mmCIF file of C-alpha atoms and ligand atoms in Angstrom:
data_model
loop_
_atom_site.group_PDB
_atom_site.id
_atom_site.type_symbol
_atom_site.label_atom_id
_atom_site.label_comp_id
_atom_site.label_asym_id
_atom_site.label_seq_id
_atom_site.Cartn_x
_atom_site.Cartn_y
_atom_site.Cartn_z
ATOM 1 C CA VAL A 1 0.000 0.000 0.000
ATOM 2 C CA LYS A 2 1.129 3.514 -0.704
ATOM 3 C CA THR A 3 1.440 5.543 2.507
ATOM 4 C CA ARG A 4 2.426 9.180 3.094
ATOM 5 C CA LYS A 5 6.036 10.167 2.406
ATOM 6 C CA PHE A 6 7.049 10.563 6.057
ATOM 7 C CA PHE A 7 6.663 6.785 6.549
ATOM 8 C CA LYS A 8 9.986 6.276 4.756
ATOM 9 C CA HIS A 9 11.929 7.537 7.780
ATOM 10 C CA PHE A 10 9.324 6.974 10.463
ATOM 11 C CA GLU A 11 10.014 4.871 13.536
ATOM 12 C CA PRO A 12 6.597 3.876 14.940
ATOM 13 C CA TYR A 13 5.726 3.589 18.647
ATOM 14 C CA GLU A 14 7.406 0.601 20.208
ATOM 15 C CA TRP A 15 4.306 -1.352 21.282
ATOM 16 C CA GLU A 16 4.593 -3.156 24.582
ATOM 17 C CA THR A 17 4.622 -6.938 24.044
ATOM 18 C CA PRO A 18 1.294 -8.433 25.226
ATOM 19 C CA THR A 19 1.447 -10.320 28.534
ATOM 20 C CA GLU A 20 0.159 -13.504 26.891
ATOM 21 C CA ALA A 21 2.980 -13.424 24.329
ATOM 22 C CA ILE A 22 5.639 -12.903 27.015
ATOM 23 C CA ALA A 23 4.143 -15.695 29.122
ATOM 24 C CA SER A 24 4.144 -18.178 26.271
ATOM 25 C CA SER A 25 7.689 -17.243 25.185
ATOM 26 C CA ILE A 26 9.097 -18.039 28.636
ATOM 27 C CA ARG A 27 6.546 -20.786 29.338
ATOM 28 C CA ILE A 28 5.050 -19.387 32.518
ATOM 29 C CA ASP A 29 1.469 -18.630 33.510
ATOM 30 C CA PRO A 30 0.352 -15.095 32.475
ATOM 31 C CA LYS A 31 -0.703 -14.484 36.082
ATOM 32 C CA ASP A 32 2.947 -14.824 37.128
ATOM 33 C CA ILE A 33 3.979 -11.957 34.859
ATOM 34 C CA PHE A 34 4.404 -8.558 36.537
ATOM 35 C CA ARG A 35 4.119 -5.609 34.168
ATOM 36 C CA LEU A 36 6.540 -3.113 35.665
ATOM 37 C CA ASP A 37 7.049 -1.471 32.255
ATOM 38 C CA THR A 38 3.864 0.563 31.699
ATOM 39 C CA ASN A 39 3.790 2.915 34.732
ATOM 40 C CA THR A 40 0.211 1.919 35.485
ATOM 41 C CA SER A 41 -1.398 1.363 38.882
ATOM 42 C CA PRO A 42 -1.497 -2.012 40.658
ATOM 43 C CA PHE A 43 -4.926 -1.161 42.126
ATOM 44 C CA ILE A 44 -8.195 -2.026 40.389
ATOM 45 C CA PRO A 45 -10.787 0.719 41.079
ATOM 46 C CA VAL A 46 -13.339 -1.692 42.531
ATOM 47 C CA LYS A 47 -15.787 0.859 43.933
ATOM 48 C CA PRO A 48 -16.338 2.785 40.678
ATOM 49 C CA LEU A 49 -16.577 -0.510 38.798
ATOM 50 C CA TYR A 50 -19.183 -1.821 41.216
ATOM 51 C CA GLU A 51 -21.195 1.399 41.006
ATOM 52 C CA LEU A 52 -20.984 1.237 37.229
ATOM 53 C CA SER A 53 -22.253 -2.335 37.262
ATOM 54 C CA GLN A 54 -25.388 -1.124 39.074
ATOM 55 C CA LYS A 55 -25.970 1.548 36.451
ATOM 56 C CA LEU A 56 -25.106 -0.495 33.375
ATOM 57 C CA PRO A 57 -28.465 -2.231 32.727
ATOM 58 C CA ARG A 58 -30.170 1.127 32.174
ATOM 59 C CA MET A 59 -27.340 3.079 30.619
ATOM 60 C CA ALA A 60 -28.272 4.984 27.466
ATOM 61 C CA VAL A 61 -25.483 3.590 25.323
ATOM 62 C CA ASN A 62 -27.865 3.840 22.348
ATOM 63 C CA GLN A 63 -27.129 7.584 22.453
ATOM 64 C CA TYR A 64 -23.904 9.493 21.929
ATOM 65 C CA PRO A 65 -22.378 11.037 25.040
ATOM 66 C CA ASP A 66 -23.002 14.736 25.683
ATOM 67 C CA THR A 67 -20.302 15.942 23.313
ATOM 68 C CA SER A 68 -19.576 18.979 25.445
ATOM 69 C CA TYR A 69 -18.717 16.561 28.306
ATOM 70 C CA LEU A 70 -20.122 19.138 30.695
ATOM 71 C CA LYS A 71 -20.620 16.865 33.700
ATOM 72 C CA ILE A 72 -17.024 15.682 33.871
ATOM 73 C CA ARG A 73 -15.682 19.165 33.116
ATOM 74 C CA ARG A 74 -17.642 20.403 36.147
ATOM 75 C CA ALA A 75 -16.132 17.673 38.316
ATOM 76 C CA LEU A 76 -12.647 18.469 36.979
ATOM 77 C CA SER A 77 -13.247 22.129 37.656
ATOM 78 C CA THR A 78 -13.570 21.286 41.364
ATOM 79 C CA TYR A 79 -10.588 18.901 41.298
ATOM 80 C CA CYS A 80 -8.242 21.324 39.486
ATOM 81 C CA ARG A 81 -9.750 24.607 40.733
ATOM 82 C CA ILE A 82 -9.968 25.859 37.159
ATOM 83 C CA ASN A 83 -13.089 27.113 35.399
ATOM 84 C CA GLU A 84 -15.064 24.403 33.567
ATOM 85 C CA ASP A 85 -14.733 26.190 30.214
ATOM 86 C CA ARG A 86 -10.965 25.707 30.285
ATOM 87 C CA PHE A 87 -10.909 21.930 29.699
ATOM 88 C CA VAL A 88 -10.890 19.754 26.603
ATOM 89 C CA MET A 89 -11.715 16.106 27.329
ATOM 90 C CA THR A 90 -9.595 13.552 25.467
ATOM 91 C CA ASN A 91 -9.334 9.804 24.981
ATOM 92 C CA GLY A 92 -6.294 9.542 27.261
ATOM 93 C CA ALA A 93 -3.364 11.958 27.324
ATOM 94 C CA ASP A 94 -2.179 10.555 23.992
ATOM 95 C CA GLU A 95 -5.217 11.908 22.172
ATOM 96 C CA GLY A 96 -4.550 15.242 23.897
ATOM 97 C CA LEU A 97 -1.037 15.272 22.380
ATOM 98 C CA ASP A 98 -2.505 14.366 19.000
ATOM 99 C CA ILE A 99 -5.013 17.230 19.161
ATOM 100 C CA ILE A 100 -2.255 19.687 20.153
ATOM 101 C CA ALA A 101 -0.034 18.656 17.230
ATOM 102 C CA LYS A 102 -2.959 18.855 14.785
ATOM 103 C CA THR A 103 -4.012 22.275 16.064
ATOM 104 C CA PHE A 104 -0.626 23.987 15.947
ATOM 105 C CA LEU A 105 1.806 22.239 13.596
ATOM 106 C CA ASP A 106 1.805 22.906 9.874
ATOM 107 C CA PRO A 107 3.950 20.609 7.668
ATOM 108 C CA GLY A 108 7.621 21.539 7.952
ATOM 109 C CA GLU A 109 7.177 23.571 11.149
ATOM 110 C CA GLU A 110 9.446 22.914 14.104
ATOM 111 C CA ALA A 111 8.488 21.135 17.297
ATOM 112 C CA ALA A 112 11.026 20.724 20.116
ATOM 113 C CA ILE A 113 11.416 17.875 22.573
ATOM 114 C CA ILE A 114 13.831 17.686 25.501
ATOM 115 C CA SER A 115 15.435 14.239 25.262
ATOM 116 C CA PRO A 116 15.130 11.655 26.545
ATOM 117 C CA THR A 117 11.387 11.992 26.982
ATOM 118 C CA TYR A 118 8.022 10.404 26.182
ATOM 119 C CA SER A 119 8.213 9.036 22.644
ATOM 120 C CA MET A 120 4.716 10.124 21.570
ATOM 121 C CA PHE A 121 5.912 13.764 21.309
ATOM 122 C CA ARG A 122 8.223 12.742 18.475
ATOM 123 C CA ILE A 123 5.600 10.527 16.895
ATOM 124 C CA MET A 124 2.853 13.181 16.880
ATOM 125 C CA THR A 125 5.309 15.694 15.377
ATOM 126 C CA GLN A 126 6.433 13.351 12.624
ATOM 127 C CA ILE A 127 2.893 12.286 11.746
ATOM 128 C CA MET A 128 2.099 15.969 11.188
ATOM 129 C CA ASP A 129 5.175 16.200 8.945
ATOM 130 C CA GLY A 130 6.700 18.586 11.454
ATOM 131 C CA LYS A 131 10.428 19.100 11.867
ATOM 132 C CA LEU A 132 11.639 17.595 15.113
ATOM 133 C CA ILE A 133 14.314 19.356 17.164
ATOM 134 C CA SER A 134 15.722 17.305 19.970
ATOM 135 C CA ILE A 135 17.433 19.262 22.754
ATOM 136 C CA LYS A 136 19.430 17.151 25.166
ATOM 137 C CA ARG A 137 18.883 17.292 28.913
ATOM 138 C CA ARG A 138 21.847 17.932 31.208
ATOM 139 C CA THR A 139 23.516 14.813 32.617
ATOM 140 C CA ASP A 140 21.476 15.253 35.832
ATOM 141 C CA PHE A 141 18.364 15.162 33.536
ATOM 142 C CA SER A 142 17.433 18.788 34.236
ATOM 143 C CA VAL A 143 16.332 21.039 31.374
ATOM 144 C CA ASP A 144 18.754 23.757 30.280
ATOM 145 C CA THR A 145 16.007 26.370 29.938
ATOM 146 C CA HIS A 146 18.270 29.053 28.499
ATOM 147 C CA GLN A 147 19.442 26.685 25.792
ATOM 148 C CA VAL A 148 15.827 25.760 25.017
ATOM 149 C CA ILE A 149 14.940 29.463 24.734
ATOM 150 C CA LYS A 150 17.933 30.070 22.472
ATOM 151 C CA ARG A 151 17.208 27.130 20.175
ATOM 152 C CA THR A 152 13.485 27.765 19.899
ATOM 153 C CA LYS A 153 13.542 31.548 19.732
ATOM 154 C CA ASN A 154 12.785 32.128 16.083
ATOM 155 C CA LYS A 155 10.974 29.375 14.296
ATOM 156 C CA THR A 156 9.783 26.768 16.780
ATOM 157 C CA LYS A 157 6.018 26.454 16.872
ATOM 158 C CA LEU A 158 5.570 23.899 19.616
ATOM 159 C CA ILE A 159 7.631 22.758 22.622
ATOM 160 C CA PHE A 160 6.774 19.511 24.408
ATOM 161 C CA LEU A 161 7.710 19.381 28.079
ATOM 162 C CA CYS A 162 7.074 16.480 30.426
ATOM 163 C CA SER A 163 6.954 16.973 34.187
ATOM 164 C CA PRO A 164 7.620 14.634 35.904
ATOM 165 C CA ASN A 165 9.532 13.425 32.876
ATOM 166 C CA ASN A 166 9.192 9.918 31.534
ATOM 167 C CA PRO A 167 11.655 8.081 31.733
ATOM 168 C CA THR A 168 13.882 10.164 34.040
ATOM 169 C CA GLY A 169 11.300 10.913 36.769
ATOM 170 C CA ASN A 170 12.318 14.519 37.525
ATOM 171 C CA VAL A 171 10.102 17.610 37.501
ATOM 172 C CA MET A 172 10.885 20.843 35.726
ATOM 173 C CA PRO A 173 10.918 23.754 38.230
ATOM 174 C CA LEU A 174 7.950 26.104 37.852
ATOM 175 C CA GLU A 175 10.236 29.161 37.489
ATOM 176 C CA ASP A 176 11.813 27.539 34.420
ATOM 177 C CA VAL A 177 8.455 26.702 32.847
ATOM 178 C CA SER A 178 7.291 30.237 33.552
ATOM 179 C CA LEU A 179 10.451 31.736 32.040
ATOM 180 C CA LEU A 180 10.058 29.605 28.938
ATOM 181 C CA ALA A 181 6.400 30.592 28.561
ATOM 182 C CA GLU A 182 7.374 34.254 28.808
ATOM 183 C CA GLU A 183 10.401 34.182 26.532
ATOM 184 C CA SER A 184 9.079 31.861 23.858
ATOM 185 C CA LYS A 185 6.520 32.504 21.195
ATOM 186 C CA ALA A 186 5.961 28.766 20.833
ATOM 187 C CA ILE A 187 3.034 26.792 22.211
ATOM 188 C CA ILE A 188 4.246 25.028 25.334
ATOM 189 C CA ALA A 189 2.567 21.693 25.996
ATOM 190 C CA ILE A 190 3.368 20.224 29.412
ATOM 191 C CA ASP A 191 2.580 16.563 29.847
ATOM 192 C CA GLU A 192 1.663 16.105 33.516
ATOM 193 C CA ALA A 193 0.573 12.451 33.280
ATOM 194 C CA TYR A 194 2.346 11.778 36.604
ATOM 195 C CA TYR A 195 1.352 15.014 38.361
ATOM 196 C CA GLU A 196 -0.462 13.398 41.302
ATOM 197 C CA PHE A 197 2.709 11.583 42.422
ATOM 198 C CA CYS A 198 4.460 14.880 43.178
ATOM 199 C CA GLY A 199 1.737 17.528 43.438
ATOM 200 C CA LYS A 200 3.809 20.012 41.431
ATOM 201 C CA SER A 201 1.912 21.491 38.505
ATOM 202 C CA ALA A 202 2.157 24.344 36.040
ATOM 203 C CA ILE A 203 -1.639 24.466 35.726
ATOM 204 C CA GLY A 204 -1.811 27.888 37.434
ATOM 205 C CA LEU A 205 0.398 29.380 34.715
ATOM 206 C CA THR A 206 -2.336 28.805 32.111
ATOM 207 C CA ASP A 207 -4.228 31.765 33.650
ATOM 208 C CA ARG A 208 -1.476 34.108 32.504
ATOM 209 C CA HIS A 209 0.012 32.416 29.448
ATOM 210 C CA GLU A 210 -2.162 31.788 26.411
ATOM 211 C CA ASN A 211 0.621 29.685 24.881
ATOM 212 C CA MET A 212 0.545 27.043 27.638
ATOM 213 C CA ILE A 213 -1.379 23.752 27.580
ATOM 214 C CA ILE A 214 -1.403 21.163 30.367
ATOM 215 C CA VAL A 215 -1.912 17.505 29.439
ATOM 216 C CA ARG A 216 -3.356 15.188 32.119
ATOM 217 C CA THR A 217 -4.748 11.663 32.379
ATOM 218 C CA PHE A 218 -6.772 9.230 34.514
ATOM 219 C CA SER A 219 -4.382 6.447 33.456
ATOM 220 C CA LYS A 220 -1.836 6.696 36.247
ATOM 221 C CA ALA A 221 -2.826 7.958 39.732
ATOM 222 C CA PHE A 222 -6.551 7.279 39.160
ATOM 223 C CA SER A 223 -5.789 3.645 38.174
ATOM 224 C CA MET A 224 -7.778 3.860 34.928
ATOM 225 C CA ALA A 225 -5.335 3.273 32.055
ATOM 226 C CA GLY A 226 -7.842 0.922 30.428
ATOM 227 C CA VAL A 227 -10.653 3.462 30.708
ATOM 228 C CA ARG A 228 -8.961 5.965 28.366
ATOM 229 C CA VAL A 229 -9.793 9.407 29.736
ATOM 230 C CA GLY A 230 -7.523 12.429 29.710
ATOM 231 C CA TYR A 231 -7.902 16.196 29.529
ATOM 232 C CA LEU A 232 -6.207 19.378 28.412
ATOM 233 C CA VAL A 233 -6.195 22.614 30.399
ATOM 234 C CA ALA A 234 -5.431 25.993 28.823
ATOM 235 C CA SER A 235 -6.649 29.573 28.599
ATOM 236 C CA LYS A 236 -10.130 30.038 27.085
ATOM 237 C CA PRO A 237 -8.921 31.295 23.657
ATOM 238 C CA THR A 238 -6.536 28.345 23.342
ATOM 239 C CA ILE A 239 -9.276 25.905 24.410
ATOM 240 C CA ASP A 240 -11.531 27.348 21.682
ATOM 241 C CA GLU A 241 -8.887 26.487 19.053
ATOM 242 C CA LEU A 242 -8.291 22.980 20.428
ATOM 243 C CA ASN A 243 -12.044 22.365 20.398
ATOM 244 C CA LYS A 244 -12.137 22.974 16.650
ATOM 245 C CA VAL A 245 -9.837 19.993 16.154
ATOM 246 C CA ARG A 246 -10.948 17.461 18.775
ATOM 247 C CA PRO A 247 -13.284 14.687 17.618
ATOM 248 C CA PRO A 248 -16.863 15.109 18.904
ATOM 249 C CA ASN A 249 -17.226 11.611 20.369
ATOM 250 C CA SER A 250 -13.911 10.045 21.320
ATOM 251 C CA LEU A 251 -14.980 9.215 24.902
ATOM 252 C CA SER A 252 -17.559 6.537 25.659
ATOM 253 C CA ASN A 253 -20.491 6.909 28.067
ATOM 254 C CA ILE A 254 -18.936 4.120 30.113
ATOM 255 C CA SER A 255 -15.485 5.749 30.349
ATOM 256 C CA LEU A 256 -17.024 9.067 31.307
ATOM 257 C CA GLU A 257 -19.091 7.426 34.036
ATOM 258 C CA LEU A 258 -16.010 5.729 35.526
ATOM 259 C CA ALA A 259 -13.884 8.866 35.440
ATOM 260 C CA GLN A 260 -16.714 10.871 37.041
ATOM 261 C CA MET A 261 -16.952 8.317 39.826
ATOM 262 C CA ALA A 262 -13.196 8.534 40.353
ATOM 263 C CA LEU A 263 -13.561 12.285 40.816
ATOM 264 C CA GLN A 264 -16.292 11.745 43.414
ATOM 265 C CA ASN A 265 -13.808 9.721 45.413
ATOM 266 C CA VAL A 266 -10.511 11.572 45.112
ATOM 267 C CA GLU A 267 -9.555 10.418 48.631
ATOM 268 C CA SER A 268 -9.192 6.860 47.419
ATOM 269 C CA MET A 269 -6.816 7.974 44.648
ATOM 270 C CA LYS A 270 -4.824 9.961 47.214
ATOM 271 C CA GLU A 271 -4.478 6.917 49.482
ATOM 272 C CA ASN A 272 -3.167 4.845 46.580
ATOM 273 C CA VAL A 273 -0.750 7.596 45.595
ATOM 274 C CA ALA A 274 0.531 7.900 49.184
ATOM 275 C CA LEU A 275 1.271 4.177 49.255
ATOM 276 C CA ILE A 276 3.058 4.268 45.882
ATOM 277 C CA VAL A 277 5.096 7.313 46.935
ATOM 278 C CA SER A 278 6.204 5.674 50.179
ATOM 279 C CA GLU A 279 7.067 2.491 48.292
ATOM 280 C CA ARG A 280 8.972 4.552 45.725
ATOM 281 C CA GLU A 281 11.167 6.002 48.452
ATOM 282 C CA ARG A 282 11.669 2.578 50.031
ATOM 283 C CA CYS A 283 12.601 1.048 46.645
ATOM 284 C CA LEU A 284 14.953 3.924 45.826
ATOM 285 C CA GLN A 285 16.764 3.318 49.099
ATOM 286 C CA ALA A 286 16.944 -0.417 48.412
ATOM 287 C CA LEU A 287 18.209 0.121 44.842
ATOM 288 C CA ARG A 288 20.848 2.543 46.106
ATOM 289 C CA GLU A 289 22.162 -0.097 48.451
ATOM 290 C CA ILE A 290 22.934 -2.377 45.493
ATOM 291 C CA LYS A 291 26.491 -1.545 44.483
ATOM 292 C CA GLU A 292 26.086 -2.635 40.838
ATOM 293 C CA LEU A 293 23.433 0.073 40.291
ATOM 294 C CA GLU A 294 22.984 3.805 40.225
ATOM 295 C CA ALA A 295 19.340 4.676 40.981
ATOM 296 C CA TYR A 296 17.938 8.132 40.290
ATOM 297 C CA PRO A 297 15.383 9.996 42.441
ATOM 298 C CA SER A 298 11.861 10.191 41.050
ATOM 299 C CA ASP A 299 8.774 12.368 41.419
ATOM 300 C CA ALA A 300 6.627 9.847 39.542
ATOM 301 C CA ASN A 301 5.457 6.228 40.030
ATOM 302 C CA PHE A 302 8.581 4.688 38.506
ATOM 303 C CA ILE A 303 12.330 4.668 39.086
ATOM 304 C CA LEU A 304 15.105 4.804 36.513
ATOM 305 C CA PHE A 305 18.337 3.035 37.334
ATOM 306 C CA LYS A 306 21.646 2.440 35.585
ATOM 307 C CA VAL A 307 23.381 -0.917 35.615
ATOM 308 C CA LYS A 308 27.072 -0.259 36.162
ATOM 309 C CA ASN A 309 29.270 -3.227 35.304
ATOM 310 C CA MET A 310 26.924 -5.414 33.326
ATOM 311 C CA ASP A 311 24.845 -5.211 30.166
ATOM 312 C CA ALA A 312 21.383 -3.860 31.043
ATOM 313 C CA ASN A 313 19.934 -5.909 28.156
ATOM 314 C CA LEU A 314 21.071 -9.025 29.967
ATOM 315 C CA VAL A 315 19.602 -7.884 33.297
ATOM 316 C CA HIS A 316 16.374 -7.057 31.454
ATOM 317 C CA SER A 317 16.101 -10.457 29.812
ATOM 318 C CA ARG A 318 16.992 -12.357 32.983
ATOM 319 C CA LEU A 319 14.355 -10.437 34.954
ATOM 320 C CA LEU A 320 11.886 -11.215 32.182
ATOM 321 C CA LYS A 321 12.540 -14.922 32.619
ATOM 322 C CA LYS A 322 11.539 -14.489 36.251
ATOM 323 C CA GLY A 323 8.313 -12.768 35.198
ATOM 324 C CA PHE A 324 9.341 -9.132 35.833
ATOM 325 C CA VAL A 325 8.900 -6.935 32.763
ATOM 326 C CA LEU A 326 10.848 -3.646 32.913
ATOM 327 C CA ARG A 327 11.245 -0.886 30.351
ATOM 328 C CA ASN A 328 14.584 -1.315 28.640
ATOM 329 C CA LEU A 329 16.363 1.970 27.853
ATOM 330 C CA ALA A 330 19.784 0.408 27.376
ATOM 331 C CA ASN A 331 20.315 2.039 23.988
ATOM 332 C CA VAL A 332 18.743 5.456 24.615
ATOM 333 C CA PRO A 333 21.213 8.385 24.662
ATOM 334 C CA LEU A 334 21.827 9.899 28.133
ATOM 335 C CA VAL A 335 20.166 6.919 29.837
ATOM 336 C CA GLU A 336 22.446 4.277 28.310
ATOM 337 C CA ASN A 337 22.394 0.963 30.119
ATOM 338 C CA CYS A 338 19.365 2.052 32.180
ATOM 339 C CA LEU A 339 16.155 0.224 33.060
ATOM 340 C CA ARG A 340 12.905 1.748 34.306
ATOM 341 C CA VAL A 341 10.702 0.021 36.860
ATOM 342 C CA THR A 342 7.105 0.868 37.793
ATOM 343 C CA ILE A 343 6.439 1.049 41.535
ATOM 344 C CA CYS A 344 3.879 -1.553 42.536
ATOM 345 C CA THR A 345 2.487 -3.052 45.773
ATOM 346 C CA PRO A 346 4.923 -3.661 48.683
ATOM 347 C CA GLU A 347 4.759 -7.405 48.043
ATOM 348 C CA ILE A 348 5.563 -7.205 44.323
ATOM 349 C CA ASN A 349 8.228 -4.536 44.849
ATOM 350 C CA GLY A 350 9.861 -6.817 47.419
ATOM 351 C CA ALA A 351 9.754 -9.785 45.037
ATOM 352 C CA PHE A 352 11.201 -7.619 42.259
ATOM 353 C CA LEU A 353 14.065 -6.393 44.455
ATOM 354 C CA ASP A 354 14.888 -9.989 45.431
ATOM 355 C CA ALA A 355 14.800 -11.090 41.773
ATOM 356 C CA LEU A 356 17.033 -8.178 40.768
ATOM 357 C CA LYS A 357 19.630 -8.975 43.419
ATOM 358 C CA TYR A 358 19.591 -12.617 42.344
ATOM 359 C CA VAL A 359 19.999 -11.718 38.666
ATOM 360 C CA LEU A 360 22.875 -9.325 39.363
HETATM 361 C C1 LIG B 1 4.396 11.069 29.862
HETATM 362 C C2 LIG B 1 3.227 10.265 29.409
HETATM 363 N N1 LIG B 1 2.217 10.869 28.787
HETATM 364 C C3 LIG B 1 1.148 10.178 28.371
HETATM 365 C C4 LIG B 1 1.054 8.820 28.535
HETATM 366 C C5 LIG B 1 -0.136 8.095 28.009
HETATM 367 O O1 LIG B 1 -1.243 8.423 28.774
HETATM 368 P P1 LIG B 1 -2.692 7.944 28.383
HETATM 369 O O2 LIG B 1 -2.847 6.544 28.876
HETATM 370 O O3 LIG B 1 -3.573 8.884 29.139
HETATM 371 O O4 LIG B 1 -2.848 8.074 26.904
HETATM 372 C C6 LIG B 1 2.088 8.140 29.181
HETATM 373 C C7 LIG B 1 1.998 6.677 29.386
HETATM 374 O O5 LIG B 1 2.885 6.000 29.792
HETATM 375 C C8 LIG B 1 3.204 8.879 29.626
HETATM 376 O O6 LIG B 1 4.232 8.284 30.219
#
């Protein structure tokens, strides 16, 4: 089939191998596989699911959802303390990134990413036929804001930031984001998929800066990656532009119901987050005590660590054989020979740490 020209040089998203496929390749039961590679939550949101089950028999799935998504925008307005007319609902954060790229990038225009970072920024740019500029982080993973300003001063249309950043786990200080928003004429999209694990957000800056867009999701802290709900926050004029591009019906009645229930019970999300954060600190300590590793601090629900005197690919594959799936970043510049592990329940984290020590 004849595809668009950009396909010639396009590296698609590296899809995670399905659990069933991993299980059959190493001949173990799928229930003994622990997905520590997707930064999702180990907790199933039982209460919202149960409440949904009560509502399901009478749910008007014969009708489209309210395409203005007013009810959930009202609930988000309370959660984020931002007016309800400043949200665009999306099918996960990924659709939010897609809508941003489609709204602002003309073919050939520049979009900047600060590497290493979430791969969908590159993918959305390339699909729009945009020109990707990759600016390297410092060796401590911080963003050299002055360099970003310098390199994006004239032509760059869109800058993707990620805070906390996947895969490095660090946040970008608010002063730096603010400086960038002031100095740059570009649209600044900040992916805050992991916001709840650190509580540090640039959302307040959208009051003052029309060029700023916050990208959020229910996939991580709210334990609803399979539900597919995300949202964008920006100033009203920017929201009006994004609304021209977003599809009218990309969220289902069922997803909306679940996300609304999650917002009625924010305390439960906060309890889960508190447990993950305390486990994160415990795991960081434990990883730092292993002399073959260098583990980096994290503000998210995962930890990045470097394997010092051994090939990380080997550590990755040996852990896999024991049922622990990690994200392998061994060949990614600046995080060479690194692996990324999602923080899970105390029991699974403990089992992972034991397996890692054994493998090393
Ligand atoms: C930084 C970042 N943004 C967005 C996503 C995807 O979020 P969603 O499930 O809401 O599409 C991920 C998933 O890992 C992520 O790490």
